[in-house]
mmCIF file of C-alpha atoms in Angstrom:
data_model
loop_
_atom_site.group_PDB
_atom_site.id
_atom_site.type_symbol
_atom_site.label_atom_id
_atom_site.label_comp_id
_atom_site.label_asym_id
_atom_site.label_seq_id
_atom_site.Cartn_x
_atom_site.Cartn_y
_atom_site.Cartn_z
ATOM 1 C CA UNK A 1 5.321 -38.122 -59.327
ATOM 2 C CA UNK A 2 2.131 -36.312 -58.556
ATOM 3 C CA UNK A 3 -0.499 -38.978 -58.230
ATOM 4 C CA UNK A 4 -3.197 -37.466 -56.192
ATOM 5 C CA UNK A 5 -2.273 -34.085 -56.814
ATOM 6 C CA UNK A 6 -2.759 -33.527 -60.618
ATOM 7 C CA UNK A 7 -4.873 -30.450 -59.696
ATOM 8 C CA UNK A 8 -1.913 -28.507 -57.934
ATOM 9 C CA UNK A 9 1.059 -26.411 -59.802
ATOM 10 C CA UNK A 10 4.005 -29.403 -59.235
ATOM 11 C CA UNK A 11 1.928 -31.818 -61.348
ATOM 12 C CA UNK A 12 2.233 -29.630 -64.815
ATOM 13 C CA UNK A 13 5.896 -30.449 -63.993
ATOM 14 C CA UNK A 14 5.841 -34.390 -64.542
ATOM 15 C CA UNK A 15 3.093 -34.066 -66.860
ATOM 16 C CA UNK A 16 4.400 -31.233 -68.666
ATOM 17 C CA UNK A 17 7.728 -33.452 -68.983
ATOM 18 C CA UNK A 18 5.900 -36.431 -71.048
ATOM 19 C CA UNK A 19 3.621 -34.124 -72.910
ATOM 20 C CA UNK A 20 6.771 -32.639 -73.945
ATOM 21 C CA UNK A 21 7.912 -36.185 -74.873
ATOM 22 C CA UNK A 22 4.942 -36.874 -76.942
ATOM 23 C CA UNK A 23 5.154 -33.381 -78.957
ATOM 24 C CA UNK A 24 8.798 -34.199 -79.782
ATOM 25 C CA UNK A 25 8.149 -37.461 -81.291
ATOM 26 C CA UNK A 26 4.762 -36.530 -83.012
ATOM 27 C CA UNK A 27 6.961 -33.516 -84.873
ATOM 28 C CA UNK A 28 9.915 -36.011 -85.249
ATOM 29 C CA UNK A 29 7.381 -39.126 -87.004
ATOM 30 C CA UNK A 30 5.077 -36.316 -88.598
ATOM 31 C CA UNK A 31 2.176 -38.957 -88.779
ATOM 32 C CA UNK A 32 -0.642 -37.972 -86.762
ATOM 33 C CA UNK A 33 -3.948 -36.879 -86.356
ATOM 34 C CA UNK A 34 -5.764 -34.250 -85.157
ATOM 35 C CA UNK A 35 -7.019 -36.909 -82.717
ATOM 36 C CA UNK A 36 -3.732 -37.116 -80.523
ATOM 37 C CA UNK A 37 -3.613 -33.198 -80.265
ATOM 38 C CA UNK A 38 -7.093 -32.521 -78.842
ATOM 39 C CA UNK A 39 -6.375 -34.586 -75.714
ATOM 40 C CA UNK A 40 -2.946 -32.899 -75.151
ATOM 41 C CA UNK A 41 -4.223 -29.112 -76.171
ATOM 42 C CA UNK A 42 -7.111 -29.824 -73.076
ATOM 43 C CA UNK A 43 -4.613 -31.009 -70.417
ATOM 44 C CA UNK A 44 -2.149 -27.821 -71.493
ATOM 45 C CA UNK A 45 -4.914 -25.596 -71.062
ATOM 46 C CA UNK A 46 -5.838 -27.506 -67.683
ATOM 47 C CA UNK A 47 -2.273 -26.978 -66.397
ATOM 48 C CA UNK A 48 -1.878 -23.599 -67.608
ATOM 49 C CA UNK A 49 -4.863 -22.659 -65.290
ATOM 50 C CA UNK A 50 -3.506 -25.079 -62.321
ATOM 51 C CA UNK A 51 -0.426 -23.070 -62.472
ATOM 52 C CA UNK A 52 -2.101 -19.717 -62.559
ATOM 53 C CA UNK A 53 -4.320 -20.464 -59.733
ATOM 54 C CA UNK A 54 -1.884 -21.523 -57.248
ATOM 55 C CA UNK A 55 1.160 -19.330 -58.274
ATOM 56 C CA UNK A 56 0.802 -17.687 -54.727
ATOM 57 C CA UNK A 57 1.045 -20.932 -53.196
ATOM 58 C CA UNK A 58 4.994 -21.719 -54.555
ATOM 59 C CA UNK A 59 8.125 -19.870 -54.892
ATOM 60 C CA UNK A 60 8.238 -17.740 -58.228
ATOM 61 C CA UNK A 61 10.585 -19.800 -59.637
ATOM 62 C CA UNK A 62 8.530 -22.809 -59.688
ATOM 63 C CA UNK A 63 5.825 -21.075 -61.717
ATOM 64 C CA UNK A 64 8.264 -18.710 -63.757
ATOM 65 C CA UNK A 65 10.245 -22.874 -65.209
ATOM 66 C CA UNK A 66 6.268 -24.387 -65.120
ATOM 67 C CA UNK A 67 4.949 -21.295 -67.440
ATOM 68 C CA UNK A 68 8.179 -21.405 -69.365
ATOM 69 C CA UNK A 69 8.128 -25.639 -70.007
ATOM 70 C CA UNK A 70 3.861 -24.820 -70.776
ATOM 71 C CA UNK A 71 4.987 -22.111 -73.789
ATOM 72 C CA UNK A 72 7.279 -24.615 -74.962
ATOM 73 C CA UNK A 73 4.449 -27.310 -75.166
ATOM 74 C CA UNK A 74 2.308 -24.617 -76.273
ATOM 75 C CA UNK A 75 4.394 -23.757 -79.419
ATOM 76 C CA UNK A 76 5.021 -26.970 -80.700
ATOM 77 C CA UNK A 77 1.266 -28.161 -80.364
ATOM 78 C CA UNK A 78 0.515 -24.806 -82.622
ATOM 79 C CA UNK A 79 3.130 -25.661 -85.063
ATOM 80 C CA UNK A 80 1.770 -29.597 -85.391
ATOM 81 C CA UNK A 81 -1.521 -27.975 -85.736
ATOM 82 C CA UNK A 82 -0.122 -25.766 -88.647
ATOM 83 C CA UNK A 83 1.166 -29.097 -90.476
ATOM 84 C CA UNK A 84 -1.952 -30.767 -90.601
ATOM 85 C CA UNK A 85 -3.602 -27.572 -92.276
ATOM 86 C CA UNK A 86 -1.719 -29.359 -95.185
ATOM 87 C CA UNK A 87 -4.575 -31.618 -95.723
ATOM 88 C CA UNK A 88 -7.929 -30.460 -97.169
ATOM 89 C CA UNK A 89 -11.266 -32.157 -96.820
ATOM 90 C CA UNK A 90 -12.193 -34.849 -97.137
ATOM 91 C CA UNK A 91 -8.866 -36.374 -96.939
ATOM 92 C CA UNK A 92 -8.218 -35.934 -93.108
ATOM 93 C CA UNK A 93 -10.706 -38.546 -92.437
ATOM 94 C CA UNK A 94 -8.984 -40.548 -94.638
ATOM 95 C CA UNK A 95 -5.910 -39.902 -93.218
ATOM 96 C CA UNK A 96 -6.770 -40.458 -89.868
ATOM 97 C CA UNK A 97 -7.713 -44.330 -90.736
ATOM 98 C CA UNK A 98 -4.303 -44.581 -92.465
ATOM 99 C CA UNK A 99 -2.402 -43.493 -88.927
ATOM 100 C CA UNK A 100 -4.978 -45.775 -87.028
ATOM 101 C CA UNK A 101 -3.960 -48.854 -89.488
ATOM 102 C CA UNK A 102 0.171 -47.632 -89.439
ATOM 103 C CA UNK A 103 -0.531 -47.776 -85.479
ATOM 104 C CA UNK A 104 -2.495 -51.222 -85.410
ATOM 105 C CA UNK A 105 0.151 -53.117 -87.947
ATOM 106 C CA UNK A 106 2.834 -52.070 -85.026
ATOM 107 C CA UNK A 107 0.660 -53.236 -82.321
ATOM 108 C CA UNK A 108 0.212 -56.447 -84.588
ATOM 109 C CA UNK A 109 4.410 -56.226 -84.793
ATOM 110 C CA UNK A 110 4.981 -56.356 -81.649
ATOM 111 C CA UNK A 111 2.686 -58.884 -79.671
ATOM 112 C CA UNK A 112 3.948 -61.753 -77.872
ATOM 113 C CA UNK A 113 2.748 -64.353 -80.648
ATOM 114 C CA UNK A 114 2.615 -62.623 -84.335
ATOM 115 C CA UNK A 115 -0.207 -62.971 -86.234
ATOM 116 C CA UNK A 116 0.161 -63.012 -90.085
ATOM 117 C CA UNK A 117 -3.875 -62.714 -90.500
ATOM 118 C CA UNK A 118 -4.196 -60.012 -88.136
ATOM 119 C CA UNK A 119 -1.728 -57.999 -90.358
ATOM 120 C CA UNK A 120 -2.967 -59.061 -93.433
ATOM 121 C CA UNK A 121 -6.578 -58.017 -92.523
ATOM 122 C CA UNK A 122 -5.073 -54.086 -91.744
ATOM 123 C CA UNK A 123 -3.463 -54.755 -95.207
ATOM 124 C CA UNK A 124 -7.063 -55.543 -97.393
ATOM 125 C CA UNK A 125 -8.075 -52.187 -95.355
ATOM 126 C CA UNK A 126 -5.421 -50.592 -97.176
ATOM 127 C CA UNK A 127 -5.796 -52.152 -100.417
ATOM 128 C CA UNK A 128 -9.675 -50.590 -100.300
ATOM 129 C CA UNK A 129 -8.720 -47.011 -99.836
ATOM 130 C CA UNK A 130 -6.111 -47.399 -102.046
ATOM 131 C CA UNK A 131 -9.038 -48.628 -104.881
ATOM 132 C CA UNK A 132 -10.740 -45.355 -103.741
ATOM 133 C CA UNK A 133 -7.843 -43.553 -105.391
ATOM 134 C CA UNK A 134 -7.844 -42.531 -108.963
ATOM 135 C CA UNK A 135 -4.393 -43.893 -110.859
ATOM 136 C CA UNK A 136 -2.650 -43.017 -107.028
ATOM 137 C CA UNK A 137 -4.207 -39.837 -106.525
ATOM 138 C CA UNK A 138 -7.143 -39.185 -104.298
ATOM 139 C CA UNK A 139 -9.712 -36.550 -105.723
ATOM 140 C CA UNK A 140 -13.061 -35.137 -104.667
ATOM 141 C CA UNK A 141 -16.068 -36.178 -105.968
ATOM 142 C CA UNK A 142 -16.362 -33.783 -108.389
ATOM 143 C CA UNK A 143 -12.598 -34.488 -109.518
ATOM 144 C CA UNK A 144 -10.618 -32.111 -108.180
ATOM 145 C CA UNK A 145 -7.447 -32.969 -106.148
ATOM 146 C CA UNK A 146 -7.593 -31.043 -102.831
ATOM 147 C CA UNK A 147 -4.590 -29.739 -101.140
ATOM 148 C CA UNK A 148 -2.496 -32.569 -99.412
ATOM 149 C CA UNK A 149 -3.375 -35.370 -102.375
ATOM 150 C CA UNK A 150 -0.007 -35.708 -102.641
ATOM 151 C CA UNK A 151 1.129 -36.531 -98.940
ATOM 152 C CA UNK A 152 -1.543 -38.762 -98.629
ATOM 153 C CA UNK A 153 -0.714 -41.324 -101.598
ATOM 154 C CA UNK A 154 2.795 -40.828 -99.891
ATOM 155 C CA UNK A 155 1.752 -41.564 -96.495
ATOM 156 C CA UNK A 156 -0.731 -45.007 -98.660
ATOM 157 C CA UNK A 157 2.538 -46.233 -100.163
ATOM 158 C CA UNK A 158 4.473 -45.973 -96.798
ATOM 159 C CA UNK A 159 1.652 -47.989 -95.075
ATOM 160 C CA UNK A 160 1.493 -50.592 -97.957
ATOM 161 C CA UNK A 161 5.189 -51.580 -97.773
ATOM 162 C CA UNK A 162 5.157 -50.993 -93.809
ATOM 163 C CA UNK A 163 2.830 -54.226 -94.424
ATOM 164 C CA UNK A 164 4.661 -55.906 -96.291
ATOM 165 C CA UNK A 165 8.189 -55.393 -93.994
ATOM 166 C CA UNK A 166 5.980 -56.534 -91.155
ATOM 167 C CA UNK A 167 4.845 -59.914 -92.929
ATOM 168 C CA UNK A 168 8.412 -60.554 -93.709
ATOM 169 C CA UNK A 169 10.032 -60.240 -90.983
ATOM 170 C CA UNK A 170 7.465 -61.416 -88.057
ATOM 171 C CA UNK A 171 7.543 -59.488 -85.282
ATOM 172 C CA UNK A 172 11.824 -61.170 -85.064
ATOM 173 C CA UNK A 173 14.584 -58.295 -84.016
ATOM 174 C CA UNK A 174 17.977 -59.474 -84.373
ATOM 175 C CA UNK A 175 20.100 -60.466 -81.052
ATOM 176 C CA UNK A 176 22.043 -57.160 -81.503
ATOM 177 C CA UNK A 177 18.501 -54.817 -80.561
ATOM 178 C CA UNK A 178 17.183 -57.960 -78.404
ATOM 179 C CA UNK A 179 18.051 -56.093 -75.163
ATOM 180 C CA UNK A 180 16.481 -53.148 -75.893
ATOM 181 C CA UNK A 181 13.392 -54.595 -77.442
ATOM 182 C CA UNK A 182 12.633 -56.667 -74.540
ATOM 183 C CA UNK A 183 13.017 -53.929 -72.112
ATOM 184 C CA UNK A 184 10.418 -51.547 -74.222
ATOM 185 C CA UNK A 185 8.538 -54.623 -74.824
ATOM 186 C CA UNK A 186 7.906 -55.298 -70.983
ATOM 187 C CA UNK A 187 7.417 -51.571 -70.072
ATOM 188 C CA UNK A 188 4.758 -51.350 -73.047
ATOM 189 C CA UNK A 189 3.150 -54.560 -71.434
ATOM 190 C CA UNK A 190 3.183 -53.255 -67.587
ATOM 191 C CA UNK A 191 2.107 -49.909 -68.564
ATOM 192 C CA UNK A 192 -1.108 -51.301 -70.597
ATOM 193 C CA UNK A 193 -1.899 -53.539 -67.607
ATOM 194 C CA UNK A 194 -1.652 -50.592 -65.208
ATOM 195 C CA UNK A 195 -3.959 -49.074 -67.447
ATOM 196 C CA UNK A 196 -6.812 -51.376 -66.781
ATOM 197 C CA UNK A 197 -6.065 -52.222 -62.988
ATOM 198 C CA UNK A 198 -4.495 -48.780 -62.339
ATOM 199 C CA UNK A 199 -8.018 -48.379 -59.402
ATOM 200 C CA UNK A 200 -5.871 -50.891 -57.389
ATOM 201 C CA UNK A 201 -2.441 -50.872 -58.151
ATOM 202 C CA UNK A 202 -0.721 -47.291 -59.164
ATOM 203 C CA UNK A 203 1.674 -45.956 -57.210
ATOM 204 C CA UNK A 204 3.273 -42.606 -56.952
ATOM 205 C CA UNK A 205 6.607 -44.309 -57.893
ATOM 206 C CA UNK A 206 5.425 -46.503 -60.530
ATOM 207 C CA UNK A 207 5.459 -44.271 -63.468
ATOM 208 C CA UNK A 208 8.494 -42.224 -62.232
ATOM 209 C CA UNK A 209 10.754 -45.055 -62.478
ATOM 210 C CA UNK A 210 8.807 -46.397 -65.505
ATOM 211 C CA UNK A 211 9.484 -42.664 -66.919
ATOM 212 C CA UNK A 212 13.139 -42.542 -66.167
ATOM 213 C CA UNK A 213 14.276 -45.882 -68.066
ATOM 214 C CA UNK A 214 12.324 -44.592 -71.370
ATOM 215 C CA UNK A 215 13.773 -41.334 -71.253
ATOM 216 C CA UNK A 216 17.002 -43.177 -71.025
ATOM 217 C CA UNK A 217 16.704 -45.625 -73.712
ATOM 218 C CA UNK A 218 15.087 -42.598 -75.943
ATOM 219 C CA UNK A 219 18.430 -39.993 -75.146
ATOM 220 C CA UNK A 220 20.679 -42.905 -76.393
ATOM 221 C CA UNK A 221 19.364 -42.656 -79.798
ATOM 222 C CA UNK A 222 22.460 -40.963 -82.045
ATOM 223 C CA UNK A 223 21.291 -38.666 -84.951
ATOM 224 C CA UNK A 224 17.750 -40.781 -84.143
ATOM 225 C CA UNK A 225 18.415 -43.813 -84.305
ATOM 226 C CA UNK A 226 20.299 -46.745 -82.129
ATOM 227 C CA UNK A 227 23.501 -48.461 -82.353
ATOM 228 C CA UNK A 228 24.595 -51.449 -81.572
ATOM 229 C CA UNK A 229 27.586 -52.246 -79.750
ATOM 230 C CA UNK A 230 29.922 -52.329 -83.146
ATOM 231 C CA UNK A 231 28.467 -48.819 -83.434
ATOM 232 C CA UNK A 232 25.983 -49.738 -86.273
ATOM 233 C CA UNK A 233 22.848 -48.230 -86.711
ATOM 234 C CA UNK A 234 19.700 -49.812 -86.365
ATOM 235 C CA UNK A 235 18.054 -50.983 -89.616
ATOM 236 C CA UNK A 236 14.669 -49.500 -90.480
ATOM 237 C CA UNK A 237 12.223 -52.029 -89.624
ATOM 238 C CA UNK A 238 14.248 -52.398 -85.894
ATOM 239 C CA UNK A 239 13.796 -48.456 -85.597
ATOM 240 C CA UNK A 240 10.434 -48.011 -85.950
ATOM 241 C CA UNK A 241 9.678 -51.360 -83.945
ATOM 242 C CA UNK A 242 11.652 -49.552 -80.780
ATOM 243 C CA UNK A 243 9.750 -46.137 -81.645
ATOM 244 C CA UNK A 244 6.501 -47.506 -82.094
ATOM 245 C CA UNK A 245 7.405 -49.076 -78.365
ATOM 246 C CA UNK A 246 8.615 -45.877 -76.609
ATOM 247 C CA UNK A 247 6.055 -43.777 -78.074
ATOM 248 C CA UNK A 248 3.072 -45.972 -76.865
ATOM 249 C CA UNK A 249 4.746 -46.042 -73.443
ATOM 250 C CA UNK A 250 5.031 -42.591 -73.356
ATOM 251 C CA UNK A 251 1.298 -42.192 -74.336
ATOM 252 C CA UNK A 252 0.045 -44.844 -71.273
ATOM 253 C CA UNK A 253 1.667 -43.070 -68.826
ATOM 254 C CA UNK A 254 0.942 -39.679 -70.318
ATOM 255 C CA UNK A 255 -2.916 -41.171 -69.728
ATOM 256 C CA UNK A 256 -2.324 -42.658 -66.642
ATOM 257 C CA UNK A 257 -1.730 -39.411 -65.494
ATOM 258 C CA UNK A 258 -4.623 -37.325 -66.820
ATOM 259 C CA UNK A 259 -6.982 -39.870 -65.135
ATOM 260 C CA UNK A 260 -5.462 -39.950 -61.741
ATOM 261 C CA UNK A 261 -8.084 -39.170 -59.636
ATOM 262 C CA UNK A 262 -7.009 -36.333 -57.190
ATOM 263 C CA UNK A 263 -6.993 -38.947 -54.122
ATOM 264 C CA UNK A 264 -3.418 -39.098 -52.294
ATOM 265 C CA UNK A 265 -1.914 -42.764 -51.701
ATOM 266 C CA UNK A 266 -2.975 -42.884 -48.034
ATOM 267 C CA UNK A 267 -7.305 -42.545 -49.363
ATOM 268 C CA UNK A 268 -6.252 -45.038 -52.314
ATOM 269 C CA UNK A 269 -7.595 -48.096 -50.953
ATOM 270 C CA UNK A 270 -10.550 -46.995 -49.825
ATOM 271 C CA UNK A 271 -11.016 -44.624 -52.977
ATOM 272 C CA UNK A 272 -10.479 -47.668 -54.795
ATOM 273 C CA UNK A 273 -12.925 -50.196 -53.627
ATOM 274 C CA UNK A 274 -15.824 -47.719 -53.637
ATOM 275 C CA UNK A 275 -15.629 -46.739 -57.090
ATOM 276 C CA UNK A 276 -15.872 -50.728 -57.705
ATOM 277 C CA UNK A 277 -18.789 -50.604 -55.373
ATOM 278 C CA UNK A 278 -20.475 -47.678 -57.168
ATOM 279 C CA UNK A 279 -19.659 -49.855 -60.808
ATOM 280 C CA UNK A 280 -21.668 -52.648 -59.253
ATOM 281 C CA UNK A 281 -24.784 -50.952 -57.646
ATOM 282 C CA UNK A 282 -25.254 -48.826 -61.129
ATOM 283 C CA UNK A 283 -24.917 -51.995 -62.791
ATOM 284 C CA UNK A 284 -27.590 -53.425 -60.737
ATOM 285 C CA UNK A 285 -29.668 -50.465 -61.243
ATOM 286 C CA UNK A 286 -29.580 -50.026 -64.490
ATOM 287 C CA UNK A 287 -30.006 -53.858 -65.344
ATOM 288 C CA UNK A 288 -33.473 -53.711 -63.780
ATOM 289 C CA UNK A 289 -32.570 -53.142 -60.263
ATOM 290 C CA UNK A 290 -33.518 -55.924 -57.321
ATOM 291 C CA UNK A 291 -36.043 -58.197 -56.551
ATOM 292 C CA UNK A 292 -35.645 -57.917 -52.527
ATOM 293 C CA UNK A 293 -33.558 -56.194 -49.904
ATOM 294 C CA UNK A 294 -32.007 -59.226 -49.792
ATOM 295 C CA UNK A 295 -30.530 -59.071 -52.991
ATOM 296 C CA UNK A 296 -28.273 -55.982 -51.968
ATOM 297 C CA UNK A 297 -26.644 -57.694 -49.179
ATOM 298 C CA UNK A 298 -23.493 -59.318 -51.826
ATOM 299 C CA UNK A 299 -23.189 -55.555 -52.303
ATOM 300 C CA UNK A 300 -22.981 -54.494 -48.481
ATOM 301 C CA UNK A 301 -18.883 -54.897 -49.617
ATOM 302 C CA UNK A 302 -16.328 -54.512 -46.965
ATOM 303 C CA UNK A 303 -14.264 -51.570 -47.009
ATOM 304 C CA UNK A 304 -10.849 -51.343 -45.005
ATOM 305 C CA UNK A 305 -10.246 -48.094 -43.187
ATOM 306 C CA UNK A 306 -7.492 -46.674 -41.125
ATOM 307 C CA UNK A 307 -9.395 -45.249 -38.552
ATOM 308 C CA UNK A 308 -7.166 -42.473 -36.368
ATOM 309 C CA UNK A 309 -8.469 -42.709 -33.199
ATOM 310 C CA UNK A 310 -7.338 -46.307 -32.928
ATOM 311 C CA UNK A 311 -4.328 -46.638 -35.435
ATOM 312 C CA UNK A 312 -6.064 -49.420 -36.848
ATOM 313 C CA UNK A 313 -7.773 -50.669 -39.956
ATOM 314 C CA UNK A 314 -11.273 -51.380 -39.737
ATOM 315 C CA UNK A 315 -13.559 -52.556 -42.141
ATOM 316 C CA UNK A 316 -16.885 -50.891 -42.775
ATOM 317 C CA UNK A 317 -19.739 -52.200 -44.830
ATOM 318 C CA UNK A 318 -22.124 -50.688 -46.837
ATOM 319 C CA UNK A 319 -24.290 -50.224 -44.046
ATOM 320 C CA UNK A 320 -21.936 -49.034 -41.535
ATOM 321 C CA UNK A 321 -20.538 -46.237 -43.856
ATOM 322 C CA UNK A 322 -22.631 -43.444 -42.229
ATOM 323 C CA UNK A 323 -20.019 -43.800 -38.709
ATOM 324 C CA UNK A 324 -17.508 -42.634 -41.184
ATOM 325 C CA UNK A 325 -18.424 -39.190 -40.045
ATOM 326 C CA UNK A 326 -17.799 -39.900 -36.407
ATOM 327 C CA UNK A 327 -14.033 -40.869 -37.329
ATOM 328 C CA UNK A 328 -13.639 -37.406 -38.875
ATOM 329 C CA UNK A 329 -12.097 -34.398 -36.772
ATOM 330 C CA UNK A 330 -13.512 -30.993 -37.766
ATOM 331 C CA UNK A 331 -14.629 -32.910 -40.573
ATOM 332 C CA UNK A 332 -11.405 -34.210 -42.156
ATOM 333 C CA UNK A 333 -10.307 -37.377 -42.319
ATOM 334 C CA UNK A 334 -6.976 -37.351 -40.365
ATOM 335 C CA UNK A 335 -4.203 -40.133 -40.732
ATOM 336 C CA UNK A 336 -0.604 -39.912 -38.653
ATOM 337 C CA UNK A 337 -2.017 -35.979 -37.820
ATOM 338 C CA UNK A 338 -1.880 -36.008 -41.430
ATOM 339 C CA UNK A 339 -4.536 -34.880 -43.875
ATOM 340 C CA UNK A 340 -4.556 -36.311 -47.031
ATOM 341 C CA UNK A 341 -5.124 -35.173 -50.423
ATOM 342 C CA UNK A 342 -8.648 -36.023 -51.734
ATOM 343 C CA UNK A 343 -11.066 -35.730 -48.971
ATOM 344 C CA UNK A 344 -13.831 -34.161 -50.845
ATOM 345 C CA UNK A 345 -13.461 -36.853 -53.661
ATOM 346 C CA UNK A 346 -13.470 -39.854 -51.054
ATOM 347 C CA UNK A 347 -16.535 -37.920 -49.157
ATOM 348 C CA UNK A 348 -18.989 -37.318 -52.567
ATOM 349 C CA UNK A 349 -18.488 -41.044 -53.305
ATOM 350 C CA UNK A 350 -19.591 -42.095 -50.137
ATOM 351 C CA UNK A 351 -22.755 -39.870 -50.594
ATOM 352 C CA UNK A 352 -23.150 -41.627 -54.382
ATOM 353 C CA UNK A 353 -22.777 -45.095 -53.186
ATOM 354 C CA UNK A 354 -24.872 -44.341 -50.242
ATOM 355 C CA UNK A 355 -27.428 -42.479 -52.830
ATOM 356 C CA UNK A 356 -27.456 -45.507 -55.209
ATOM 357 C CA UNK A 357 -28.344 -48.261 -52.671
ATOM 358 C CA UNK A 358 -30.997 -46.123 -51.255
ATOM 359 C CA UNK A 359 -32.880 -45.917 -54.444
ATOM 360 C CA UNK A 360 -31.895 -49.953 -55.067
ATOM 361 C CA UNK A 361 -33.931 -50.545 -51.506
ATOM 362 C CA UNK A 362 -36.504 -48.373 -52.047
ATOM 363 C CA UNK A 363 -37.560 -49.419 -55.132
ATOM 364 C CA UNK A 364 -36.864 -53.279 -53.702
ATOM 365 C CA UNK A 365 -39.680 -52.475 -51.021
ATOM 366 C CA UNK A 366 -41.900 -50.532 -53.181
ATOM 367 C CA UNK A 367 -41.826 -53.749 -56.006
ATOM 368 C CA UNK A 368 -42.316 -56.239 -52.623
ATOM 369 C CA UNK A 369 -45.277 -54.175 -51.160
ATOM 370 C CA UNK A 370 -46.773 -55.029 -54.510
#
């Protein structure tokens, strides 16, 4: 993929390809909010101006199908924009709880161990803004029924018996959609965890192959939906349960790849374990700071380094981080006569971490002198 490059013209391609992904299914479900656009409009615009800046860099036809696939993703972000006009205040608020309770009674649908109360707590939510409703319509305060009334009691009902499928049924596909399910299910459960521990664990092929078997089990679909292997369709509540699974996928690794930071694999590790070591010094310092010097030294963490003069990894310390500069050659950090993506990124949180225990030792000696 492009991990560690997201600010060069190749990465609108991947990215462009599950942005693309997510626009198709947000026209496809039509329930959204103008939530999940903003994030996708900034990252278009981003790529739009990666692309533009380092056209001269790649052959013209890389830019001319990365402009083309960006005014693709362009128009159908304007035309999702254009449906929600449908709605006039103050029901988008409104409606934007009712997608974030459709969303969490899927989440609820598809854990590992269902939970009947978690669902019916999402259902009481929907039984209160469906009291805010007068005889099933939803007015102003002054009484008048503003433009979209309609689709939102529409959207209320679909929620309420979305509830009541999920209660039934228990989170239990039938043997004939088991295979599929699991798969999504375990690609739904990697991809979250990658989202928490991504600092230590992403890798440039992770979300390609991820990518690949979604894409897979999403172009098998026929007219939308699945069959199974007597060439029956899947029944509604085993539908959404595989969309709801593929389109959360697609959104992990769609944000797994906005927040790469633009480090290449080779700076990872060190990358890595000084943005833990920055977490922990501004923790300290913003929790009151030290008492002594001495309290720093559980923060004087070791960091590994390849170091290319000897071909080996050494391990620096929080004090030893300054002969970082001596390993440098014209002040780049070479690996294999290599120079990797990310050295200015790598360099500025050296300086930070550097900056932060500084202050934490200063103010340690200041409070001691005291």
């Amino acid at each position: 993929m492009t991990i560690g490059r997201n600010n060069e013209a190749p990465a609108a391609y991947a990215l462009t390809s599950t942005i693309r992904r997510l626009l198709d299914h947000l026209t496809e479900v039509d329930l959204y909010s103008a939530k999940d656009l903003e994030s996708l409009s900034h990252t278009l615009t981003k790529l739009a101006h990666n692309v533009k800046s380092t056209e001269n860099e790649y052959s013209p036809y890389i830019i001319t199908l990365l402009s083309n696939r960006l005014e693709l993703c362009e128009k159908s972000l304007a035309n999702l924009r254009k449906r929600l006009e449908r709605l006039e205040d103050p029901l988008p608020k409104t409606y934007e709880k009712l997608i974030s309770i459709l969303r969490s009674m899927s989440l609820a649908n598809t854990r590992s161990k269902f939970s009947s109360s978690e669902v019916q707590k999402l259902q009481a939510q929907l039984r209160e803004i469906d009291e805010q409703s007068k005889e099933g319509k939803f007015v102003t305060a002054d009484g008048k029924a503003p433009a979209g009334g309609e689709e939102m009691a529409a959207l209320l009902e679909k929620c309420l018996q979305w509830s009541d499928v999920v209660l039934d049924r228990k989170g239990v596909i039938p043997d004939s959609f088991r295979p599929t399910y699991d798969v999504l299910f375990r690609i739904r459960n990697e991809l979250e965890k990658l989202s928490i521990t991504q600092a230590w664990s992403l890798r440039e092929a992770d979300l390609f192959d991820f990518q690949r078997q979604l894409d897979k089990i999403d172009e098998s679909r026929v007219n939308g939906n699945w069959l199974d292997d007597e060439g029956k369709p899947a029944e509604l509540y085993v539908q959404r349960t595989l969309l709801y699974l593929i389109r959360r996928s697609y959104a992990y690794i769609y944000s797994l790849m906005i927040s790469s930071e633009p480090v290449s694999e080779a700076l990872l590790p060190i990358y890595n374990q000084l943005q833990t070591l920055k977490r922990c010094l501004i923790e300290v310092k913003n929790s009151g700071g030290v008492q002594s010097v001495r309290e720093l030294y559980p923060y004087s963490m070791k960091v590994p380094y390849f170091s290319p003069e000897t071909g080996q990894e050494t391990r620096l310390t929080v004090s030893q981080l300054h002969s970082i500069d001596n390993m440098r050659q014209d002040g780049k950090f070479m690996i294999n006569n290599d120079i990797p993506e990310g050295q200015g990124s790598v360099s500025e949180l050296l300086a930070e971490c550097f900056e932060l225990n500084y202050e934490l030792r200063v103010a340690a000696e200041e409070q001691a002198e005291a």
